[in-house]
Amino acid sequence: MPQALARVFSQGEISPQARGAIQDISYRTMRQLGLADTLIALTTSKLPEPPALRSLLCCALSLICSPEETSGKTYEPFTIVDQAVTAAASDAGMAHAKGMINAVLRRFLRERETLLQQARANPVALWNYPAWWIDAIKAAYPKNWQTILLAGNTPPPLTLRVNQRKTTVSAYLELLSRAGMEAVQIGPQAVRLARPVPVGQIPGFSEGMASVQDAAAQMAVPLLDLHDGMRVLDACAAPGGKTGHILEAAGVDLVVLDNDAERLSRVEENLNRLQLNAQIKVGNAAMSTWWDGVQFDRILADVPCTASGIVRRHPDIRWLRRKSDALQLATVSAQILDNLWQMLRPDGKLLFVTCSLWPQESEAQAAAFAARNNAARLSAPGQMYPTVGQEQDHDGLFYALFQKMATK
């Protein structure tokens, strides 16, 4: 969805206020899409056409159903109805349906409780995930599947990583306070803002004092046990959140690898802002054509996955993924891990990371890798569930740390 929104914003002059509203409506709709679709089925005799008409109804119903979003924006129900009808009337492909839109939305306002009760009898509407996703979470986590699904429907916080090379957490919290921004520490270098703001408004951001990074993602670099002078590989690195953290933590010789040149440009932008340097390479981590043959002391393998653990940040993922994607991506990541293992020196450490909740991409993958490669598995968090709370507030990531046994 970020890419889709970027394309929309590039098509003309859109004010910052309009951009914020468009983004807010889009994300709310993705979090309520299962409910909105079910309500449309209950209040119409056939699927609205063209597709843009269904999308307009989904947006309007999602805003009416979820006025309590924590973004601070609220929308009056009758304003939503009026604006939805106005939007349809201004589009030649939907103008014929403005009466239908008005009727559907006003009926929902009249019969809200009855319609919501009927809709939420459907698990897809109740949880706002595809049925296969709900079933998969139940199977993997029978004791806490409901908590996991609910966490994925919660708007994420804006969490920052304080750059230890430039300041301390306590000093940075004071800087935020002086700027009128309430924040708390939720990790060794993690600071959560009470209210999200554009990065341009974050004190010291342009000077590299802080970076946006989820608290769970900030756990990667401490696990690597970095020391000055090490040769380190950050594989599948873009957009580079962990890249900057590696260089903030130690003076290492860092190689940054990704197969997407365009995404690597974001890594370079981040490093320039942080005033840090690394060797950036475009290459496939499952192949060795880019490698110079010199082994690494540490390897961070943040492999491709379904991203099922970060749906609170990317709520469209649940609707885009297919049930078969986890197996396909697990096959790719297994190839990557086996290829990178040969590039690790004896006694070196490889950190395997995914932002997935599916065991075949995480725990089962880690166990199979260790068995194939005679890799010693060291202490690491394993599967982390998405968590929302005062002291813990993070995405769902998986960590497995391996050490290469020295040959006798």
mmCIF file of C-alpha atoms in Angstrom:
data_model
loop_
_atom_site.group_PDB
_atom_site.id
_atom_site.type_symbol
_atom_site.label_atom_id
_atom_site.label_comp_id
_atom_site.label_asym_id
_atom_site.label_seq_id
_atom_site.Cartn_x
_atom_site.Cartn_y
_atom_site.Cartn_z
ATOM 1 C CA MET A 1 0.000 0.000 0.000
ATOM 2 C CA PRO A 2 2.804 2.539 0.581
ATOM 3 C CA GLN A 3 3.799 2.113 -3.054
ATOM 4 C CA ALA A 4 0.192 2.501 -4.215
ATOM 5 C CA LEU A 5 -0.228 5.676 -2.168
ATOM 6 C CA ALA A 6 3.063 7.038 -3.516
ATOM 7 C CA ARG A 7 1.755 6.596 -7.058
ATOM 8 C CA VAL A 8 -1.434 8.483 -6.160
ATOM 9 C CA PHE A 9 0.499 11.309 -4.524
ATOM 10 C CA SER A 10 2.784 11.637 -7.566
ATOM 11 C CA GLN A 11 -0.124 12.263 -9.938
ATOM 12 C CA GLY A 12 -0.751 15.848 -8.926
ATOM 13 C CA GLU A 13 -0.422 18.531 -6.297
ATOM 14 C CA ILE A 14 -1.907 17.121 -3.098
ATOM 15 C CA SER A 15 -1.619 19.107 0.117
ATOM 16 C CA PRO A 16 0.008 17.550 3.197
ATOM 17 C CA GLN A 17 -3.389 17.620 4.920
ATOM 18 C CA ALA A 18 -5.013 15.735 2.051
ATOM 19 C CA ARG A 19 -2.181 13.213 1.984
ATOM 20 C CA GLY A 20 -2.624 12.564 5.675
ATOM 21 C CA ALA A 21 -6.377 12.073 5.276
ATOM 22 C CA ILE A 22 -5.964 9.750 2.270
ATOM 23 C CA GLN A 23 -3.440 7.629 4.137
ATOM 24 C CA ASP A 24 -5.584 7.509 7.270
ATOM 25 C CA ILE A 25 -8.687 6.411 5.341
ATOM 26 C CA SER A 26 -6.712 3.795 3.396
ATOM 27 C CA TYR A 27 -5.223 2.164 6.485
ATOM 28 C CA ARG A 28 -8.502 2.215 8.390
ATOM 29 C CA THR A 29 -10.225 0.547 5.476
ATOM 30 C CA MET A 30 -7.643 -2.237 5.270
ATOM 31 C CA ARG A 31 -8.100 -2.939 8.983
ATOM 32 C CA GLN A 32 -11.893 -3.157 8.570
ATOM 33 C CA LEU A 33 -12.125 -4.674 5.082
ATOM 34 C CA GLY A 34 -13.608 -8.000 6.158
ATOM 35 C CA LEU A 35 -16.376 -6.243 8.074
ATOM 36 C CA ALA A 36 -17.024 -3.691 5.334
ATOM 37 C CA ASP A 37 -17.296 -6.345 2.624
ATOM 38 C CA THR A 38 -19.715 -8.373 4.746
ATOM 39 C CA LEU A 39 -21.863 -5.317 5.439
ATOM 40 C CA ILE A 40 -22.016 -4.571 1.712
ATOM 41 C CA ALA A 41 -23.244 -8.111 1.085
ATOM 42 C CA LEU A 42 -25.939 -7.658 3.752
ATOM 43 C CA THR A 43 -27.191 -4.322 2.431
ATOM 44 C CA THR A 44 -27.016 -4.776 -1.366
ATOM 45 C CA SER A 45 -28.596 -7.297 -3.704
ATOM 46 C CA LYS A 46 -25.511 -7.677 -5.907
ATOM 47 C CA LEU A 47 -21.826 -6.803 -5.897
ATOM 48 C CA PRO A 48 -21.416 -3.071 -6.585
ATOM 49 C CA GLU A 49 -19.905 -2.259 -9.968
ATOM 50 C CA PRO A 50 -17.495 -0.829 -11.027
ATOM 51 C CA PRO A 51 -14.829 -1.967 -8.498
ATOM 52 C CA ALA A 52 -14.228 1.663 -7.493
ATOM 53 C CA LEU A 53 -17.821 1.791 -6.229
ATOM 54 C CA ARG A 54 -17.256 -1.131 -3.907
ATOM 55 C CA SER A 55 -14.021 0.521 -2.735
ATOM 56 C CA LEU A 56 -15.852 3.763 -1.976
ATOM 57 C CA LEU A 57 -18.458 1.910 0.078
ATOM 58 C CA CYS A 58 -15.728 -0.009 1.928
ATOM 59 C CA CYS A 59 -14.002 3.256 2.854
ATOM 60 C CA ALA A 60 -17.215 4.883 4.056
ATOM 61 C CA LEU A 61 -18.356 1.872 6.089
ATOM 62 C CA SER A 62 -14.900 1.426 7.628
ATOM 63 C CA LEU A 63 -14.862 5.048 8.791
ATOM 64 C CA ILE A 64 -18.348 4.750 10.279
ATOM 65 C CA CYS A 65 -17.478 1.477 12.025
ATOM 66 C CA SER A 66 -14.161 2.600 13.521
ATOM 67 C CA PRO A 67 -14.364 6.202 14.724
ATOM 68 C CA GLU A 68 -12.203 5.322 17.737
ATOM 69 C CA GLU A 69 -8.899 4.908 15.850
ATOM 70 C CA THR A 70 -5.977 6.165 17.896
ATOM 71 C CA SER A 71 -4.727 8.504 15.179
ATOM 72 C CA GLY A 72 -6.786 11.259 16.756
ATOM 73 C CA LYS A 73 -8.929 11.786 13.656
ATOM 74 C CA THR A 74 -12.673 11.336 13.971
ATOM 75 C CA TYR A 75 -15.285 11.532 11.249
ATOM 76 C CA GLU A 76 -18.948 12.409 11.819
ATOM 77 C CA PRO A 77 -21.219 9.705 10.337
ATOM 78 C CA PHE A 78 -23.450 12.052 8.351
ATOM 79 C CA THR A 79 -20.381 13.865 6.996
ATOM 80 C CA ILE A 80 -19.101 10.515 5.763
ATOM 81 C CA VAL A 81 -22.421 9.832 4.020
ATOM 82 C CA ASP A 82 -22.445 13.261 2.397
ATOM 83 C CA GLN A 83 -18.834 13.041 1.214
ATOM 84 C CA ALA A 84 -19.279 9.499 -0.130
ATOM 85 C CA VAL A 85 -22.295 10.592 -2.189
ATOM 86 C CA THR A 86 -20.398 13.672 -3.394
ATOM 87 C CA ALA A 87 -17.419 11.512 -4.410
ATOM 88 C CA ALA A 88 -19.675 9.199 -6.422
ATOM 89 C CA ALA A 89 -21.467 12.119 -8.105
ATOM 90 C CA SER A 90 -18.122 13.579 -9.246
ATOM 91 C CA ASP A 91 -17.078 10.359 -10.999
ATOM 92 C CA ALA A 92 -18.682 9.478 -14.330
ATOM 93 C CA GLY A 93 -18.381 5.767 -13.628
ATOM 94 C CA MET A 94 -20.157 5.988 -10.264
ATOM 95 C CA ALA A 95 -22.570 8.889 -10.619
ATOM 96 C CA HIS A 96 -25.426 6.505 -11.401
ATOM 97 C CA ALA A 97 -24.996 4.861 -7.982
ATOM 98 C CA LYS A 98 -25.046 7.899 -5.685
ATOM 99 C CA GLY A 99 -28.607 7.048 -4.609
ATOM 100 C CA MET A 100 -27.575 3.505 -3.764
ATOM 101 C CA ILE A 101 -24.604 4.729 -1.727
ATOM 102 C CA ASN A 102 -26.831 7.105 0.203
ATOM 103 C CA ALA A 103 -29.372 4.336 0.862
ATOM 104 C CA VAL A 104 -26.787 1.765 1.998
ATOM 105 C CA LEU A 105 -24.992 4.106 4.379
ATOM 106 C CA ARG A 106 -28.152 5.564 5.874
ATOM 107 C CA ARG A 107 -29.579 2.089 6.356
ATOM 108 C CA PHE A 108 -26.424 1.118 8.217
ATOM 109 C CA LEU A 109 -26.764 4.140 10.507
ATOM 110 C CA ARG A 110 -30.414 3.224 11.235
ATOM 111 C CA GLU A 111 -29.791 -0.496 11.756
ATOM 112 C CA ARG A 112 -26.212 -0.346 12.998
ATOM 113 C CA GLU A 113 -26.373 -2.793 15.918
ATOM 114 C CA THR A 114 -28.486 -5.371 14.076
ATOM 115 C CA LEU A 115 -26.298 -5.290 10.976
ATOM 116 C CA LEU A 116 -23.075 -5.454 12.982
ATOM 117 C CA GLN A 117 -24.372 -8.448 14.929
ATOM 118 C CA GLN A 118 -25.309 -10.239 11.708
ATOM 119 C CA ALA A 119 -21.997 -9.387 10.045
ATOM 120 C CA ARG A 120 -19.817 -10.470 12.969
ATOM 121 C CA ALA A 121 -21.331 -13.929 12.910
ATOM 122 C CA ASN A 122 -18.890 -14.350 10.031
ATOM 123 C CA PRO A 123 -15.322 -14.823 11.397
ATOM 124 C CA VAL A 124 -13.870 -12.840 8.464
ATOM 125 C CA ALA A 125 -15.967 -9.831 9.502
ATOM 126 C CA LEU A 126 -15.358 -10.367 13.207
ATOM 127 C CA TRP A 127 -11.552 -10.556 12.974
ATOM 128 C CA ASN A 128 -10.935 -8.777 9.637
ATOM 129 C CA TYR A 129 -8.625 -11.437 8.226
ATOM 130 C CA PRO A 130 -9.131 -14.000 5.454
ATOM 131 C CA ALA A 131 -10.595 -17.268 6.730
ATOM 132 C CA TRP A 132 -7.408 -19.228 5.928
ATOM 133 C CA TRP A 133 -5.317 -16.740 7.933
ATOM 134 C CA ILE A 134 -7.576 -17.100 10.982
ATOM 135 C CA ASP A 135 -7.410 -20.887 10.755
ATOM 136 C CA ALA A 136 -3.611 -20.828 10.409
ATOM 137 C CA ILE A 137 -3.168 -18.613 13.491
ATOM 138 C CA LYS A 138 -5.505 -20.873 15.489
ATOM 139 C CA ALA A 139 -3.509 -23.938 14.473
ATOM 140 C CA ALA A 140 -0.116 -22.370 15.248
ATOM 141 C CA TYR A 141 -1.066 -20.606 18.489
ATOM 142 C CA PRO A 142 -4.157 -22.301 20.006
ATOM 143 C CA LYS A 143 -3.766 -20.552 23.380
ATOM 144 C CA ASN A 144 -3.350 -16.938 22.285
ATOM 145 C CA TRP A 145 -4.616 -16.733 18.686
ATOM 146 C CA GLN A 146 -7.230 -14.123 19.586
ATOM 147 C CA THR A 147 -4.659 -11.808 21.195
ATOM 148 C CA ILE A 148 -2.423 -12.108 18.141
ATOM 149 C CA LEU A 149 -5.239 -11.256 15.724
ATOM 150 C CA LEU A 150 -6.348 -8.301 17.845
ATOM 151 C CA ALA A 151 -2.795 -6.949 18.028
ATOM 152 C CA GLY A 152 -2.593 -7.021 14.237
ATOM 153 C CA ASN A 153 -5.657 -4.782 14.044
ATOM 154 C CA THR A 154 -4.170 -2.138 16.329
ATOM 155 C CA PRO A 155 -2.620 0.962 14.727
ATOM 156 C CA PRO A 156 1.133 0.765 15.397
ATOM 157 C CA PRO A 157 3.086 3.250 17.493
ATOM 158 C CA LEU A 158 5.884 5.432 16.208
ATOM 159 C CA THR A 159 8.945 3.890 17.821
ATOM 160 C CA LEU A 160 12.399 5.422 17.485
ATOM 161 C CA ARG A 161 15.892 3.999 17.891
ATOM 162 C CA VAL A 162 18.158 6.474 19.642
ATOM 163 C CA ASN A 163 21.602 6.706 18.023
ATOM 164 C CA GLN A 164 24.039 5.836 20.815
ATOM 165 C CA ARG A 165 26.894 7.462 18.885
ATOM 166 C CA LYS A 166 25.221 10.877 19.167
ATOM 167 C CA THR A 167 23.182 10.921 22.371
ATOM 168 C CA THR A 168 21.695 8.877 25.198
ATOM 169 C CA VAL A 169 18.110 7.743 25.669
ATOM 170 C CA SER A 170 17.639 9.968 28.718
ATOM 171 C CA ALA A 171 19.042 13.017 26.911
ATOM 172 C CA TYR A 172 16.881 12.340 23.877
ATOM 173 C CA LEU A 173 13.754 11.967 26.020
ATOM 174 C CA GLU A 174 14.529 15.398 27.464
ATOM 175 C CA LEU A 175 14.884 16.786 23.946
ATOM 176 C CA LEU A 176 11.477 15.366 23.015
ATOM 177 C CA SER A 177 9.957 16.804 26.176
ATOM 178 C CA ARG A 178 11.284 20.261 25.391
ATOM 179 C CA ALA A 179 9.673 19.937 21.960
ATOM 180 C CA GLY A 180 6.334 19.153 23.615
ATOM 181 C CA MET A 181 6.363 15.479 22.590
ATOM 182 C CA GLU A 182 5.418 12.872 25.167
ATOM 183 C CA ALA A 183 7.464 9.677 24.942
ATOM 184 C CA VAL A 184 8.577 6.666 27.000
ATOM 185 C CA GLN A 185 11.467 4.230 26.814
ATOM 186 C CA ILE A 186 10.367 0.677 25.878
ATOM 187 C CA GLY A 187 13.744 -0.913 25.094
ATOM 188 C CA PRO A 188 17.487 -0.331 25.556
ATOM 189 C CA GLN A 189 17.460 2.273 22.761
ATOM 190 C CA ALA A 190 13.746 2.237 21.898
ATOM 191 C CA VAL A 191 11.555 5.274 22.512
ATOM 192 C CA ARG A 192 7.825 5.272 21.753
ATOM 193 C CA LEU A 193 6.086 8.551 20.967
ATOM 194 C CA ALA A 194 2.637 9.023 22.490
ATOM 195 C CA ARG A 195 1.419 10.440 19.169
ATOM 196 C CA PRO A 196 2.884 9.688 15.738
ATOM 197 C CA VAL A 197 4.211 12.681 13.798
ATOM 198 C CA PRO A 198 5.853 13.089 10.372
ATOM 199 C CA VAL A 199 9.566 12.313 10.534
ATOM 200 C CA GLY A 200 10.334 15.909 9.598
ATOM 201 C CA GLN A 201 8.903 16.978 12.954
ATOM 202 C CA ILE A 202 10.989 14.552 15.024
ATOM 203 C CA PRO A 203 13.700 16.470 16.910
ATOM 204 C CA GLY A 204 17.181 15.580 15.719
ATOM 205 C CA PHE A 205 15.968 13.197 13.028
ATOM 206 C CA SER A 206 17.643 14.955 10.123
ATOM 207 C CA GLU A 207 20.874 15.099 12.158
ATOM 208 C CA GLY A 208 20.797 11.323 12.690
ATOM 209 C CA MET A 209 20.037 11.365 16.398
ATOM 210 C CA ALA A 210 17.183 8.894 15.967
ATOM 211 C CA SER A 211 15.703 6.525 13.395
ATOM 212 C CA VAL A 212 12.263 4.983 13.033
ATOM 213 C CA GLN A 213 12.437 1.288 13.971
ATOM 214 C CA ASP A 214 10.101 -1.091 15.799
ATOM 215 C CA ALA A 215 11.230 -2.242 19.237
ATOM 216 C CA ALA A 216 11.349 -5.917 18.185
ATOM 217 C CA ALA A 217 13.497 -5.098 15.158
ATOM 218 C CA GLN A 218 15.943 -3.307 17.439
ATOM 219 C CA MET A 219 16.790 -6.638 19.112
ATOM 220 C CA ALA A 220 18.699 -7.903 16.062
ATOM 221 C CA VAL A 221 21.951 -5.986 16.472
ATOM 222 C CA PRO A 222 22.594 -6.789 20.165
ATOM 223 C CA LEU A 223 22.176 -10.496 19.315
ATOM 224 C CA LEU A 224 24.950 -10.250 16.708
ATOM 225 C CA ASP A 225 27.554 -9.500 19.421
ATOM 226 C CA LEU A 226 29.486 -7.054 17.258
ATOM 227 C CA HIS A 227 33.040 -5.839 17.874
ATOM 228 C CA ASP A 228 35.132 -3.188 16.147
ATOM 229 C CA GLY A 229 37.011 -4.439 13.113
ATOM 230 C CA MET A 230 34.661 -7.311 12.278
ATOM 231 C CA ARG A 231 33.633 -8.058 8.708
ATOM 232 C CA VAL A 232 29.828 -8.140 8.657
ATOM 233 C CA LEU A 233 27.208 -8.928 6.020
ATOM 234 C CA ASP A 234 23.727 -7.422 6.168
ATOM 235 C CA ALA A 235 21.827 -9.599 3.673
ATOM 236 C CA CYS A 236 18.388 -8.721 2.281
ATOM 237 C CA ALA A 237 19.067 -5.361 3.896
ATOM 238 C CA ALA A 238 16.676 -2.844 2.327
ATOM 239 C CA PRO A 239 15.282 -0.480 3.471
ATOM 240 C CA GLY A 240 18.164 -0.444 5.953
ATOM 241 C CA GLY A 241 16.810 -0.019 9.471
ATOM 242 C CA LYS A 242 19.114 -2.701 10.861
ATOM 243 C CA THR A 243 21.984 -1.492 8.637
ATOM 244 C CA GLY A 244 22.193 1.808 10.453
ATOM 245 C CA HIS A 245 21.890 0.094 13.819
ATOM 246 C CA ILE A 246 24.860 -2.190 13.021
ATOM 247 C CA LEU A 247 27.100 0.774 12.261
ATOM 248 C CA GLU A 248 25.898 2.694 15.295
ATOM 249 C CA ALA A 249 26.824 -0.268 17.497
ATOM 250 C CA ALA A 250 30.400 -0.930 16.320
ATOM 251 C CA GLY A 251 33.088 0.139 13.863
ATOM 252 C CA VAL A 252 32.738 -2.789 11.477
ATOM 253 C CA ASP A 253 33.509 -3.407 7.811
ATOM 254 C CA LEU A 254 29.936 -3.745 6.598
ATOM 255 C CA VAL A 255 28.712 -5.171 3.288
ATOM 256 C CA VAL A 256 25.067 -4.356 2.562
ATOM 257 C CA LEU A 257 23.295 -6.656 0.104
ATOM 258 C CA ASP A 258 19.876 -6.602 -1.554
ATOM 259 C CA ASN A 259 18.579 -7.673 -4.949
ATOM 260 C CA ASP A 260 16.516 -4.496 -5.425
ATOM 261 C CA ALA A 261 18.604 -1.528 -6.546
ATOM 262 C CA GLU A 262 15.767 0.920 -6.012
ATOM 263 C CA ARG A 263 15.250 -0.184 -2.415
ATOM 264 C CA LEU A 264 18.994 -0.027 -1.821
ATOM 265 C CA SER A 265 18.845 3.687 -2.615
ATOM 266 C CA ARG A 266 16.800 4.057 0.584
ATOM 267 C CA VAL A 267 19.609 2.335 2.500
ATOM 268 C CA GLU A 268 22.048 4.858 1.084
ATOM 269 C CA GLU A 269 19.755 7.740 2.060
ATOM 270 C CA ASN A 270 19.537 6.430 5.624
ATOM 271 C CA LEU A 271 23.297 6.024 5.894
ATOM 272 C CA ASN A 272 23.862 9.540 4.561
ATOM 273 C CA ARG A 273 21.490 10.939 7.170
ATOM 274 C CA LEU A 274 23.303 8.986 9.891
ATOM 275 C CA GLN A 275 26.712 9.995 8.434
ATOM 276 C CA LEU A 276 27.758 6.340 8.223
ATOM 277 C CA ASN A 277 29.404 4.313 5.465
ATOM 278 C CA ALA A 278 29.081 0.781 4.117
ATOM 279 C CA GLN A 279 29.838 -1.166 0.953
ATOM 280 C CA ILE A 280 26.484 -1.467 -0.853
ATOM 281 C CA LYS A 281 25.991 -4.289 -3.355
ATOM 282 C CA VAL A 282 23.123 -5.328 -5.597
ATOM 283 C CA GLY A 283 22.910 -9.105 -5.558
ATOM 284 C CA ASN A 284 20.881 -12.226 -4.877
ATOM 285 C CA ALA A 285 21.589 -13.627 -1.411
ATOM 286 C CA ALA A 286 20.740 -17.125 -2.690
ATOM 287 C CA MET A 287 23.672 -16.927 -5.117
ATOM 288 C CA SER A 288 27.404 -16.221 -4.735
ATOM 289 C CA THR A 289 28.170 -14.204 -7.861
ATOM 290 C CA TRP A 290 28.498 -10.974 -5.870
ATOM 291 C CA TRP A 291 30.783 -12.451 -3.143
ATOM 292 C CA ASP A 292 34.534 -11.778 -3.172
ATOM 293 C CA GLY A 293 35.359 -15.032 -1.351
ATOM 294 C CA VAL A 294 36.355 -13.405 1.952
ATOM 295 C CA GLN A 295 34.336 -14.899 4.813
ATOM 296 C CA PHE A 296 32.372 -12.838 7.309
ATOM 297 C CA ASP A 297 32.555 -12.756 11.114
ATOM 298 C CA ARG A 298 28.844 -12.015 11.402
ATOM 299 C CA ILE A 299 25.913 -12.362 9.011
ATOM 300 C CA LEU A 300 22.464 -10.863 9.467
ATOM 301 C CA ALA A 301 19.980 -12.777 7.280
ATOM 302 C CA ASP A 302 16.676 -10.909 7.378
ATOM 303 C CA VAL A 303 15.157 -13.227 4.783
ATOM 304 C CA PRO A 304 12.084 -12.672 2.573
ATOM 305 C CA CYS A 305 8.851 -13.814 4.206
ATOM 306 C CA THR A 306 5.088 -13.279 4.225
ATOM 307 C CA ALA A 307 5.442 -10.378 6.702
ATOM 308 C CA SER A 308 2.544 -11.860 8.669
ATOM 309 C CA GLY A 309 4.038 -10.490 11.898
ATOM 310 C CA ILE A 310 3.846 -6.833 10.856
ATOM 311 C CA VAL A 311 0.234 -6.580 9.682
ATOM 312 C CA ARG A 312 -0.504 -3.797 12.144
ATOM 313 C CA ARG A 313 1.939 -1.654 10.115
ATOM 314 C CA HIS A 314 0.879 -3.078 6.748
ATOM 315 C CA PRO A 315 -2.776 -4.126 7.116
ATOM 316 C CA ASP A 316 -3.122 -4.791 3.375
ATOM 317 C CA ILE A 317 -0.709 -7.750 3.621
ATOM 318 C CA ARG A 318 -3.412 -10.063 4.969
ATOM 319 C CA TRP A 319 -5.594 -9.442 1.914
ATOM 320 C CA LEU A 320 -2.739 -9.757 -0.591
ATOM 321 C CA ARG A 321 -1.155 -12.970 0.685
ATOM 322 C CA ARG A 322 -2.206 -16.467 -0.345
ATOM 323 C CA LYS A 323 -2.102 -19.576 1.810
ATOM 324 C CA SER A 324 0.599 -21.072 -0.420
ATOM 325 C CA ASP A 325 2.949 -18.076 -0.070
ATOM 326 C CA ALA A 326 4.540 -19.257 3.190
ATOM 327 C CA LEU A 327 5.810 -22.499 1.667
ATOM 328 C CA GLN A 328 7.110 -20.766 -1.457
ATOM 329 C CA LEU A 329 8.944 -18.094 0.533
ATOM 330 C CA ALA A 330 10.294 -20.655 3.005
ATOM 331 C CA THR A 331 11.860 -22.504 0.066
ATOM 332 C CA VAL A 332 13.578 -19.303 -1.072
ATOM 333 C CA SER A 333 14.794 -18.402 2.407
ATOM 334 C CA ALA A 334 16.222 -21.906 2.909
ATOM 335 C CA GLN A 335 18.314 -21.429 -0.237
ATOM 336 C CA ILE A 336 19.501 -18.059 1.067
ATOM 337 C CA LEU A 337 20.485 -19.421 4.471
ATOM 338 C CA ASP A 338 22.408 -22.375 3.005
ATOM 339 C CA ASN A 339 24.252 -20.098 0.585
ATOM 340 C CA LEU A 340 25.188 -17.530 3.247
ATOM 341 C CA TRP A 341 26.411 -20.237 5.617
ATOM 342 C CA GLN A 342 29.407 -20.964 3.357
ATOM 343 C CA MET A 343 30.351 -17.286 3.617
ATOM 344 C CA LEU A 344 30.612 -17.407 7.434
ATOM 345 C CA ARG A 345 33.999 -18.056 8.983
ATOM 346 C CA PRO A 346 34.432 -20.843 11.576
ATOM 347 C CA ASP A 347 33.182 -19.692 14.999
ATOM 348 C CA GLY A 348 31.273 -16.890 13.267
ATOM 349 C CA LYS A 349 27.597 -16.199 13.955
ATOM 350 C CA LEU A 350 24.612 -15.967 11.641
ATOM 351 C CA LEU A 351 21.382 -14.355 12.830
ATOM 352 C CA PHE A 352 18.278 -15.609 11.035
ATOM 353 C CA VAL A 353 15.374 -13.135 11.172
ATOM 354 C CA THR A 354 11.854 -13.119 9.768
ATOM 355 C CA CYS A 355 8.858 -10.896 10.402
ATOM 356 C CA SER A 356 6.557 -13.901 10.019
ATOM 357 C CA LEU A 357 4.210 -15.729 12.375
ATOM 358 C CA TRP A 358 4.046 -18.925 10.314
ATOM 359 C CA PRO A 359 6.183 -21.746 11.838
ATOM 360 C CA GLN A 360 7.248 -23.072 8.426
ATOM 361 C CA GLU A 361 8.971 -19.731 7.802
ATOM 362 C CA SER A 362 10.407 -19.416 11.305
ATOM 363 C CA GLU A 363 10.814 -22.209 13.875
ATOM 364 C CA ALA A 364 10.533 -25.112 11.421
ATOM 365 C CA GLN A 365 12.914 -23.321 9.063
ATOM 366 C CA ALA A 366 15.450 -22.758 11.845
ATOM 367 C CA ALA A 367 15.310 -26.393 12.979
ATOM 368 C CA ALA A 368 15.741 -27.701 9.427
ATOM 369 C CA PHE A 369 18.657 -25.350 8.771
ATOM 370 C CA ALA A 370 20.474 -26.431 11.928
ATOM 371 C CA ALA A 371 20.042 -30.090 11.006
ATOM 372 C CA ARG A 372 21.268 -29.607 7.420
ATOM 373 C CA ASN A 373 24.334 -27.598 8.330
ATOM 374 C CA ASN A 374 25.389 -28.976 11.720
ATOM 375 C CA ALA A 375 24.923 -25.446 13.058
ATOM 376 C CA ALA A 376 25.117 -24.784 16.780
ATOM 377 C CA ARG A 377 21.995 -22.915 17.856
ATOM 378 C CA LEU A 378 22.599 -20.224 20.463
ATOM 379 C CA SER A 379 20.193 -18.404 22.768
ATOM 380 C CA ALA A 380 17.770 -16.070 20.974
ATOM 381 C CA PRO A 381 14.157 -14.933 21.498
ATOM 382 C CA GLY A 382 12.638 -17.342 18.965
ATOM 383 C CA GLN A 383 9.095 -16.426 17.993
ATOM 384 C CA MET A 384 7.928 -13.056 19.266
ATOM 385 C CA TYR A 385 4.208 -12.334 19.062
ATOM 386 C CA PRO A 386 2.909 -8.888 18.135
ATOM 387 C CA THR A 387 2.338 -7.179 21.477
ATOM 388 C CA VAL A 388 0.495 -4.013 22.451
ATOM 389 C CA GLY A 389 1.031 -2.586 25.933
ATOM 390 C CA GLN A 390 2.575 0.055 28.128
ATOM 391 C CA GLU A 391 5.910 -1.705 28.654
ATOM 392 C CA GLN A 392 6.014 -3.919 25.556
ATOM 393 C CA ASP A 393 4.821 -2.686 22.188
ATOM 394 C CA HIS A 394 6.315 -4.428 19.184
ATOM 395 C CA ASP A 395 5.722 -6.384 15.988
ATOM 396 C CA GLY A 396 5.842 -10.163 15.582
ATOM 397 C CA LEU A 397 9.385 -11.229 14.643
ATOM 398 C CA PHE A 398 11.363 -14.457 14.841
ATOM 399 C CA TYR A 399 15.044 -14.732 15.796
ATOM 400 C CA ALA A 400 17.380 -17.717 15.624
ATOM 401 C CA LEU A 401 21.134 -17.360 16.198
ATOM 402 C CA PHE A 402 23.618 -19.926 14.866
ATOM 403 C CA GLN A 403 27.346 -20.390 15.390
ATOM 404 C CA LYS A 404 29.514 -22.203 12.848
ATOM 405 C CA MET A 405 31.491 -24.969 14.490
ATOM 406 C CA ALA A 406 35.227 -24.744 13.932
ATOM 407 C CA THR A 407 36.675 -27.722 12.061
ATOM 408 C CA LYS A 408 39.357 -29.687 13.896
#
